[in-house]
Tab-separated table of C-alpha atoms and ligand atoms in Angstrom:
chain	number	residue	atom	x	y	z
A	1	MET	CA	71.318	62.275	119.895
A	2	SER	CA	69.574	62.954	123.195
A	3	PRO	CA	71.190	65.675	125.291
A	4	LEU	CA	70.824	63.252	128.195
A	5	GLU	CA	73.713	61.285	126.722
A	6	GLN	CA	76.003	64.100	127.860
A	7	ILE	CA	75.072	63.403	131.471
A	8	LYS	CA	77.436	61.063	133.346
A	9	PRO	CA	75.937	57.529	133.357
A	10	GLN	CA	76.364	57.186	137.127
A	11	VAL	CA	74.355	60.387	137.596
A	12	ARG	CA	71.534	59.205	135.340
A	13	ALA	CA	71.387	55.969	137.304
A	14	MET	CA	71.014	57.798	140.632
A	15	LYS	CA	67.862	58.725	142.495
A	16	PRO	CA	67.819	62.435	143.474
A	17	TYR	CA	67.993	63.501	147.130
A	18	THR	CA	64.500	64.756	147.779
A	19	LEU	CA	61.720	64.854	150.344
A	20	THR	CA	57.959	65.078	149.806
A	21	PRO	CA	56.682	68.247	151.521
A	22	HIS	CA	53.671	67.990	153.853
A	23	GLU	CA	51.922	70.862	155.654
A	24	VAL	CA	51.664	69.637	159.242
A	25	ALA	CA	51.310	70.980	162.760
A	26	HIS	CA	54.223	68.924	164.077
A	27	LYS	CA	57.231	68.593	161.794
A	28	MET	CA	59.442	65.876	163.223
A	29	ASN	CA	61.167	64.635	160.068
A	30	GLN	CA	64.339	66.689	159.513
A	31	ASN	CA	66.071	66.869	162.894
A	32	GLU	CA	65.533	70.606	163.166
A	33	ASN	CA	65.426	72.600	166.408
A	34	PRO	CA	61.683	72.796	167.235
A	35	LEU	CA	62.186	75.792	169.550
A	36	GLY	CA	63.379	78.003	166.720
A	37	PHE	CA	65.822	80.920	166.399
A	38	PRO	CA	64.997	83.257	169.341
A	39	GLU	CA	62.949	86.313	168.274
A	40	ALA	CA	65.272	88.787	170.011
A	41	LEU	CA	68.189	87.398	168.023
A	42	LYS	CA	66.225	87.685	164.773
A	43	ASP	CA	65.751	91.392	165.551
A	44	GLU	CA	69.480	91.734	166.192
A	45	VAL	CA	70.371	90.048	162.878
A	46	LEU	CA	67.931	92.288	160.983
A	47	ALA	CA	69.298	95.399	162.693
A	48	ARG	CA	72.857	94.476	161.724
A	49	MET	CA	71.798	93.699	158.168
A	50	ARG	CA	70.176	97.122	157.874
A	51	GLN	CA	73.592	98.665	158.579
A	52	GLN	CA	75.271	96.718	155.787
A	53	ASP	CA	75.594	97.617	152.119
A	54	TRP	CA	73.795	94.764	150.349
A	55	ALA	CA	75.268	95.775	147.001
A	56	ARG	CA	78.731	94.697	148.101
A	57	TYR	CA	80.037	91.163	147.927
A	58	PRO	CA	80.752	89.604	151.305
A	59	ASP	CA	84.396	89.290	152.233
A	60	PHE	CA	85.947	86.218	150.717
A	61	HIS	CA	86.036	83.831	153.645
A	62	SER	CA	83.505	85.449	156.021
A	63	ALA	CA	86.342	86.638	158.279
A	64	GLU	CA	84.182	87.773	161.198
A	65	LEU	CA	82.380	84.424	161.433
A	66	THR	CA	85.575	82.440	160.828
A	67	GLU	CA	87.320	84.282	163.657
A	68	ALA	CA	84.338	83.941	165.987
A	69	LEU	CA	84.235	80.193	165.329
A	70	ALA	CA	87.987	79.849	165.818
A	71	ARG	CA	87.685	81.537	169.243
A	72	HIS	CA	84.654	79.445	170.142
A	73	ILE	CA	86.399	76.178	169.324
A	74	GLY	CA	89.956	77.069	170.269
A	75	LEU	CA	91.628	76.773	166.883
A	76	SER	CA	93.378	79.149	164.529
A	77	PRO	CA	91.114	80.873	161.950
A	78	SER	CA	93.303	79.242	159.292
A	79	GLN	CA	91.822	75.895	160.417
A	80	VAL	CA	88.184	76.959	160.007
A	81	ILE	CA	86.268	76.859	156.705
A	82	VAL	CA	82.746	78.237	156.611
A	83	GLY	CA	80.300	77.172	153.951
A	84	ASN	CA	76.751	77.116	152.672
A	85	GLY	CA	75.611	74.423	155.073
A	86	SER	CA	77.753	71.417	155.895
A	87	ASN	CA	76.433	69.850	152.690
A	88	GLU	CA	78.507	72.347	150.756
A	89	LEU	CA	81.583	71.384	152.772
A	90	ILE	CA	80.942	67.686	152.144
A	91	TYR	CA	80.864	68.640	148.482
A	92	SER	CA	84.018	70.755	148.469
A	93	THR	CA	85.977	68.239	150.548
A	94	LEU	CA	85.054	65.408	148.190
A	95	ALA	CA	85.585	67.618	145.123
A	96	VAL	CA	89.230	68.229	146.034
A	97	THR	CA	89.927	64.630	147.034
A	98	VAL	CA	88.121	62.129	144.793
A	99	GLY	CA	87.597	61.578	141.108
A	100	PRO	CA	86.836	58.640	138.815
A	101	GLY	CA	87.968	55.347	140.285
A	102	ASP	CA	88.934	56.674	143.726
A	103	ALA	CA	87.580	54.723	146.666
A	104	VAL	CA	85.382	56.164	149.411
A	105	VAL	CA	84.406	53.922	152.348
A	106	ILE	CA	81.119	54.627	154.135
A	107	PRO	CA	79.553	52.655	157.007
A	108	VAL	CA	75.790	52.463	156.377
A	109	PRO	CA	72.999	53.210	157.111
A	110	THR	CA	74.037	56.851	157.222
A	111	PHE	CA	73.304	60.288	155.736
A	112	SER	CA	72.859	59.604	152.025
A	113	VAL	CA	74.445	62.807	150.705
A	114	TYR	CA	78.021	61.465	151.086
A	115	LYS	CA	77.347	58.656	148.620
A	116	LEU	CA	75.384	60.914	146.310
A	117	ILE	CA	78.179	63.462	145.956
A	118	ALA	CA	80.972	60.873	145.782
A	119	THR	CA	79.051	59.127	142.994
A	120	VAL	CA	78.453	62.355	141.044
A	121	LEU	CA	82.210	62.950	141.232
A	122	GLY	CA	82.888	59.500	139.775
A	123	ALA	CA	84.313	57.889	142.917
A	124	THR	CA	83.645	54.261	143.798
A	125	VAL	CA	81.682	54.014	147.032
A	126	HIS	CA	82.261	50.984	149.270
A	127	GLU	CA	79.558	50.602	151.887
A	128	VAL	CA	79.977	48.562	155.073
A	129	LEU	CA	76.740	47.501	156.736
A	130	MET	CA	76.316	48.191	160.453
A	131	GLN	CA	74.097	45.691	162.246
A	132	ALA	CA	71.069	46.329	164.444
A	133	GLU	CA	72.197	43.364	166.620
A	134	ASP	CA	75.408	45.291	167.376
A	135	ASN	CA	73.494	48.506	168.134
A	136	PHE	CA	74.826	49.857	164.826
A	137	ALA	CA	78.401	49.928	166.166
A	138	LEU	CA	81.209	50.789	163.788
A	139	PRO	CA	82.470	47.659	161.977
A	140	THR	CA	86.026	48.870	162.434
A	141	GLU	CA	87.873	45.788	161.159
A	142	GLN	CA	85.850	45.714	157.952
A	143	VAL	CA	86.166	49.457	157.370
A	144	LEU	CA	89.898	49.296	157.999
A	145	ALA	CA	90.430	46.280	155.744
A	146	LEU	CA	88.440	47.874	152.904
A	147	ALA	CA	90.108	51.261	153.262
A	148	GLN	CA	93.540	49.667	153.138
A	149	ALA	CA	92.757	47.183	150.334
A	150	GLU	CA	91.133	49.838	148.130
A	151	ARG	CA	93.597	52.564	149.155
A	152	ALA	CA	90.582	54.698	149.991
A	153	ARG	CA	91.069	58.439	149.861
A	154	ILE	CA	88.173	59.084	152.223
A	155	VAL	CA	86.420	57.264	155.041
A	156	VAL	CA	83.209	59.027	156.079
A	157	LEU	CA	82.115	58.704	159.706
A	158	CYS	CA	79.000	60.457	160.951
A	159	SER	CA	78.907	60.579	164.773
A	160	PRO	CA	76.296	60.736	166.207
A	161	ASN	CA	75.199	58.929	163.085
A	162	ASN	CA	72.100	59.895	161.145
A	163	PRO	CA	69.720	57.963	161.196
A	164	THR	CA	70.831	55.542	163.944
A	165	ALA	CA	71.494	58.343	166.515
A	166	GLN	CA	74.457	56.348	167.844
A	167	SER	CA	77.874	57.844	168.521
A	168	TYR	CA	80.800	55.659	167.557
A	169	SER	CA	83.391	54.621	170.111
A	170	LEU	CA	86.222	57.128	170.334
A	171	ALA	CA	88.800	54.333	170.412
A	172	GLU	CA	87.440	52.904	167.146
A	173	ILE	CA	87.371	56.288	165.430
A	174	ARG	CA	90.913	56.922	166.618
A	175	ARG	CA	92.013	53.591	165.194
A	176	LEU	CA	90.592	54.467	161.783
A	177	CYS	CA	92.318	57.864	161.892
A	178	ALA	CA	95.639	56.193	162.711
A	179	GLU	CA	95.544	53.127	160.479
A	180	SER	CA	93.227	53.587	157.490
A	181	GLY	CA	95.644	55.659	155.410
A	182	ALA	CA	92.610	57.727	154.337
A	183	LEU	CA	91.402	61.194	155.078
A	184	ILE	CA	88.659	60.856	157.728
A	185	LEU	CA	85.612	63.006	157.074
A	186	LEU	CA	83.966	63.205	160.509
A	187	ASP	CA	80.462	64.619	160.405
A	188	GLU	CA	79.378	65.991	163.800
A	189	ALA	CA	76.178	67.686	162.623
A	190	TYR	CA	74.496	66.648	165.899
A	191	GLN	CA	77.459	67.207	168.255
A	192	GLU	CA	75.654	69.720	170.467
A	193	PHE	CA	73.127	67.065	171.518
A	194	SER	CA	75.769	64.419	172.121
A	195	ALA	CA	77.821	63.339	175.124
A	196	GLN	CA	80.818	63.105	172.805
A	197	ASN	CA	82.973	65.819	171.225
A	198	LEU	CA	85.528	64.805	168.601
A	199	ARG	CA	87.272	68.180	168.498
A	200	GLY	CA	90.315	66.718	170.326
A	201	LEU	CA	91.090	64.465	167.354
A	202	LEU	CA	92.205	67.533	165.400
A	203	ASP	CA	95.150	67.942	167.778
A	204	GLU	CA	96.107	64.298	167.346
A	205	PHE	CA	95.618	63.549	163.654
A	206	PRO	CA	96.486	65.612	160.567
A	207	ASN	CA	94.083	63.605	158.373
A	208	VAL	CA	90.798	64.615	160.057
A	209	VAL	CA	88.195	66.978	158.605
A	210	LEU	CA	85.480	67.693	161.186
A	211	LEU	CA	82.144	68.995	159.924
A	212	ARG	CA	79.632	70.930	161.998
A	213	THR	CA	76.521	72.947	161.242
A	214	PHE	CA	74.276	75.774	162.435
A	215	SER	CA	71.279	73.937	160.929
A	216	LYS	CA	70.403	71.689	163.844
A	217	ALA	CA	71.120	72.923	167.398
A	218	MET	CA	71.319	76.581	166.314
A	219	ALA	CA	67.939	76.497	164.549
A	220	MET	CA	69.293	77.886	161.263
A	221	GLY	CA	68.437	75.147	158.733
A	222	GLY	CA	66.802	77.701	156.457
A	223	LEU	CA	69.844	79.980	156.406
A	224	ARG	CA	72.474	77.393	155.375
A	225	ALA	CA	75.605	77.757	157.465
A	226	GLY	CA	78.084	74.987	158.175
A	227	TYR	CA	81.785	74.771	158.935
A	228	ALA	CA	84.729	72.443	158.624
A	229	LEU	CA	87.633	72.225	161.080
A	230	THR	CA	90.914	70.724	159.971
A	231	SER	CA	94.652	71.332	159.663
A	232	GLU	CA	95.762	74.590	158.082
A	233	VAL	CA	97.221	72.800	155.050
A	234	LEU	CA	94.069	70.794	154.350
A	235	ALA	CA	91.891	73.866	154.912
A	236	GLN	CA	93.836	75.735	152.231
A	237	GLU	CA	93.168	72.937	149.735
A	238	ILE	CA	89.487	72.435	150.603
A	239	ARG	CA	88.821	76.175	150.168
A	240	LYS	CA	89.946	75.786	146.552
A	241	GLY	CA	86.983	73.463	145.964
A	242	GLN	CA	84.434	75.979	147.249
A	243	LEU	CA	82.457	78.361	145.115
A	244	PRO	CA	83.490	81.984	145.654
A	245	TYR	CA	81.361	83.739	148.300
A	246	ALA	CA	79.828	80.428	149.388
A	247	LEU	CA	78.317	82.074	152.460
A	248	ASN	CA	76.047	85.094	151.997
A	249	SER	CA	76.245	88.149	154.311
A	250	PHE	CA	72.856	87.550	155.906
A	251	THR	CA	73.678	84.001	156.967
A	252	ALA	CA	77.162	84.947	158.157
A	253	THR	CA	75.655	87.729	160.294
A	254	ALA	CA	73.055	85.386	161.783
A	255	ALA	CA	75.748	82.817	162.592
A	256	VAL	CA	77.861	85.464	164.377
A	257	VAL	CA	74.811	86.554	166.407
A	258	ALA	CA	74.116	82.896	167.279
A	259	LEU	CA	77.683	82.391	168.509
A	260	GLU	CA	77.499	85.561	170.621
A	261	ASN	CA	74.383	84.164	172.273
A	262	MET	CA	75.288	80.526	172.757
A	263	ALA	CA	73.862	80.589	176.280
A	264	LEU	CA	70.349	80.838	174.792
A	265	PHE	CA	70.994	77.835	172.564
A	266	GLU	CA	72.535	75.885	175.464
A	267	GLU	CA	69.179	76.265	177.261
A	268	GLN	CA	67.327	74.971	174.213
A	269	ILE	CA	69.746	72.068	173.832
A	270	ALA	CA	69.308	71.100	177.496
A	271	LEU	CA	65.532	71.086	177.065
A	272	ILE	CA	65.739	69.001	173.867
A	273	ARG	CA	68.045	66.491	175.574
A	274	ALA	CA	65.652	66.190	178.509
A	275	GLU	CA	62.735	65.748	176.091
A	276	ARG	CA	64.725	63.053	174.259
A	277	GLU	CA	64.946	61.036	177.473
A	278	ARG	CA	61.243	61.555	178.230
A	279	LEU	CA	60.246	60.576	174.693
A	280	PHE	CA	62.524	57.548	174.791
A	281	ALA	CA	60.942	56.331	178.037
A	282	GLY	CA	57.462	56.868	176.544
A	283	LEU	CA	58.405	54.839	173.466
A	284	VAL	CA	59.935	52.012	175.505
A	285	ALA	CA	56.622	51.754	177.360
A	286	LEU	CA	54.830	50.955	174.081
A	287	SER	CA	54.950	47.191	173.569
A	288	PHE	CA	55.279	47.467	169.783
A	289	ALA	CA	58.067	50.076	169.594
A	290	GLN	CA	61.763	49.406	170.063
A	291	PRO	CA	63.654	52.701	170.132
A	292	VAL	CA	67.438	52.680	169.649
A	293	PRO	CA	69.249	54.668	172.387
A	294	SER	CA	69.967	58.157	171.055
A	295	ASP	CA	72.917	60.514	171.445
A	296	ALA	CA	71.332	63.086	169.115
A	297	ASN	CA	68.064	65.044	168.760
A	298	PHE	CA	66.246	62.235	166.962
A	299	ILE	CA	65.321	58.631	167.678
A	300	LEU	CA	65.351	55.591	165.416
A	301	ILE	CA	62.553	53.155	166.212
A	302	ARG	CA	61.739	49.640	165.071
A	303	PHE	CA	58.067	48.780	165.083
A	304	GLU	CA	56.545	45.338	165.435
A	305	GLY	CA	53.106	44.417	164.144
A	306	HIS	CA	52.772	47.669	162.160
A	307	THR	CA	54.584	48.557	158.948
A	308	PRO	CA	56.546	51.827	158.912
A	309	GLN	CA	54.128	53.042	156.234
A	310	ALA	CA	51.109	52.333	158.475
A	311	ILE	CA	52.702	54.209	161.394
A	312	PHE	CA	53.725	57.072	159.102
A	313	ASP	CA	50.165	57.388	157.745
A	314	HIS	CA	48.602	57.116	161.204
A	315	LEU	CA	50.807	59.949	162.501
A	316	LEU	CA	50.386	62.085	159.378
A	317	ALA	CA	46.601	61.859	159.743
A	318	ARG	CA	47.116	63.449	163.190
A	319	GLY	CA	49.356	66.227	161.868
A	320	ILE	CA	52.667	64.625	162.829
A	321	LEU	CA	55.325	64.190	160.173
A	322	VAL	CA	58.145	61.681	160.797
A	323	ARG	CA	60.739	60.116	158.501
A	324	ASP	CA	60.238	56.699	156.964
A	325	VAL	CA	63.798	55.374	156.734
A	326	SER	CA	62.764	51.774	156.075
A	327	ALA	CA	64.286	51.783	152.587
A	328	SER	CA	67.772	52.526	153.994
A	329	PRO	CA	70.250	49.639	154.138
A	330	GLY	CA	69.470	47.369	157.098
A	331	LEU	CA	66.519	49.460	158.310
A	332	ALA	CA	63.434	47.566	157.121
A	333	GLY	CA	60.793	48.151	159.806
A	334	TYR	CA	62.290	51.418	161.106
A	335	LEU	CA	61.127	55.033	161.337
A	336	ARG	CA	63.084	58.052	162.548
A	337	LEU	CA	61.585	60.928	164.438
A	338	THR	CA	62.989	64.233	165.618
A	339	VAL	CA	62.622	65.184	169.269
A	340	GLY	CA	60.028	67.950	169.224
A	341	ALA	CA	58.880	70.645	171.611
A	342	PRO	CA	57.213	69.198	174.754
A	343	HIS	CA	53.657	69.522	173.363
A	344	GLU	CA	54.752	67.818	170.127
A	345	ASN	CA	56.276	64.895	171.980
A	346	ASP	CA	53.043	64.604	173.987
A	347	ALA	CA	51.051	64.559	170.736
A	348	LEU	CA	53.311	61.899	169.270
A	349	LEU	CA	53.126	59.618	172.304
A	350	ALA	CA	49.342	60.037	172.442
A	351	ALA	CA	49.003	59.175	168.746
A	352	LEU	CA	51.183	56.075	169.082
A	353	GLY	CA	49.312	55.136	172.261
A	354	GLU	CA	46.113	54.849	170.197
A	355	LEU	CA	47.764	52.026	168.264
A	356	ALA	CA	48.580	50.176	171.492
A	357	GLN	CA	44.866	50.130	172.296
A	358	GLY	CA	44.099	48.478	168.963
A	359	PRO	CA	41.678	49.631	166.257
B	1	PLP	C1	74.597	63.983	159.282
B	1	PLP	C2	74.264	65.203	158.534
B	1	PLP	N1	75.235	65.915	157.966
B	1	PLP	C3	74.976	67.035	157.286
B	1	PLP	C4	73.689	67.484	157.128
B	1	PLP	C5	73.462	68.703	156.311
B	1	PLP	O1	73.372	69.785	157.107
B	1	PLP	P1	73.475	71.281	156.542
B	1	PLP	O2	72.131	71.860	156.743
B	1	PLP	O3	74.528	71.901	157.404
B	1	PLP	O4	73.884	71.231	155.112
B	1	PLP	C6	72.636	66.784	157.698
B	1	PLP	C7	71.255	67.243	157.512
B	1	PLP	O5	70.302	66.567	157.704
B	1	PLP	C8	72.932	65.608	158.416
B	1	PLP	O6	71.968	64.874	158.975
């Protein structure tokens, strides 16, 4: 008997979540902060780490970071769960809610990790397609009908959504919170770049789990820190699904230093938002590119007369790495690119401009 037979069939049938690495000058494929973690703050993190005893386990729930986050957001520490990136909190939330046969409803295209984890856990994933013609708006009626008919345990809403960069209407999100009967997993990984903030929903609805991360705006993708905000009772349950000591001392220290210095990140965020508008205008000016308005730090673009692969290769040859999302549901013809530093956005617009002039 092959040992592979012991692996769940739905896992064997799945494609892994992976990304081909490329060494490039301009990395615009993972929605990271191109300005980086400020050097002075790196020094501060290293200094604090030198004071710590690395032999000792971190405290169980990273109390210092949890309390700092609670103050920052205006919640009780009992409502804050910190984890090893928001991916880990997606995992622990789903681990304590769904098992074989349970329904999860996900509007797509969206971040693929929700489906991946739900599937590994044996849940049945119901996807609802959002349409380009509707600017990828939330198909609320369909989501609601499915959630109710399937008695879904979870509805996942990512706002601003990756990869469409659109924020959903607050009224529609509120309706799903009130009427779906499900727990609403709200992923706000890109909140800092957005005009919207869903934090207020926590005061209104007991069935909301809000996910945020230090990976994007706070330039800490490599360190893996995320957090979930929810009611005290749900937080207690979700913590049971986490691995002990999910967050290491180094990352927790860096996250505390980041929170103490939010003003520096606010400056970076303002610059990235301004660059987003400049990049968007530059893309609109290209006859063959149709960018989707963005409320995040990345832009989804439909290209005409060039395949996504051709654009990807053209940019890669010039040291610019973007994300080909054309295999995602409803996104044939689309690429996604992260707003870069000013010189990177210049390089990108120049490279695309070459295509406008023809071969
Ligand atoms: C929507 C969304 N949620 C969560 C994540 C994962 O972030 P983290 O680094 O916090 O695990 C990403 C990363 O790309 C994302 O795009």
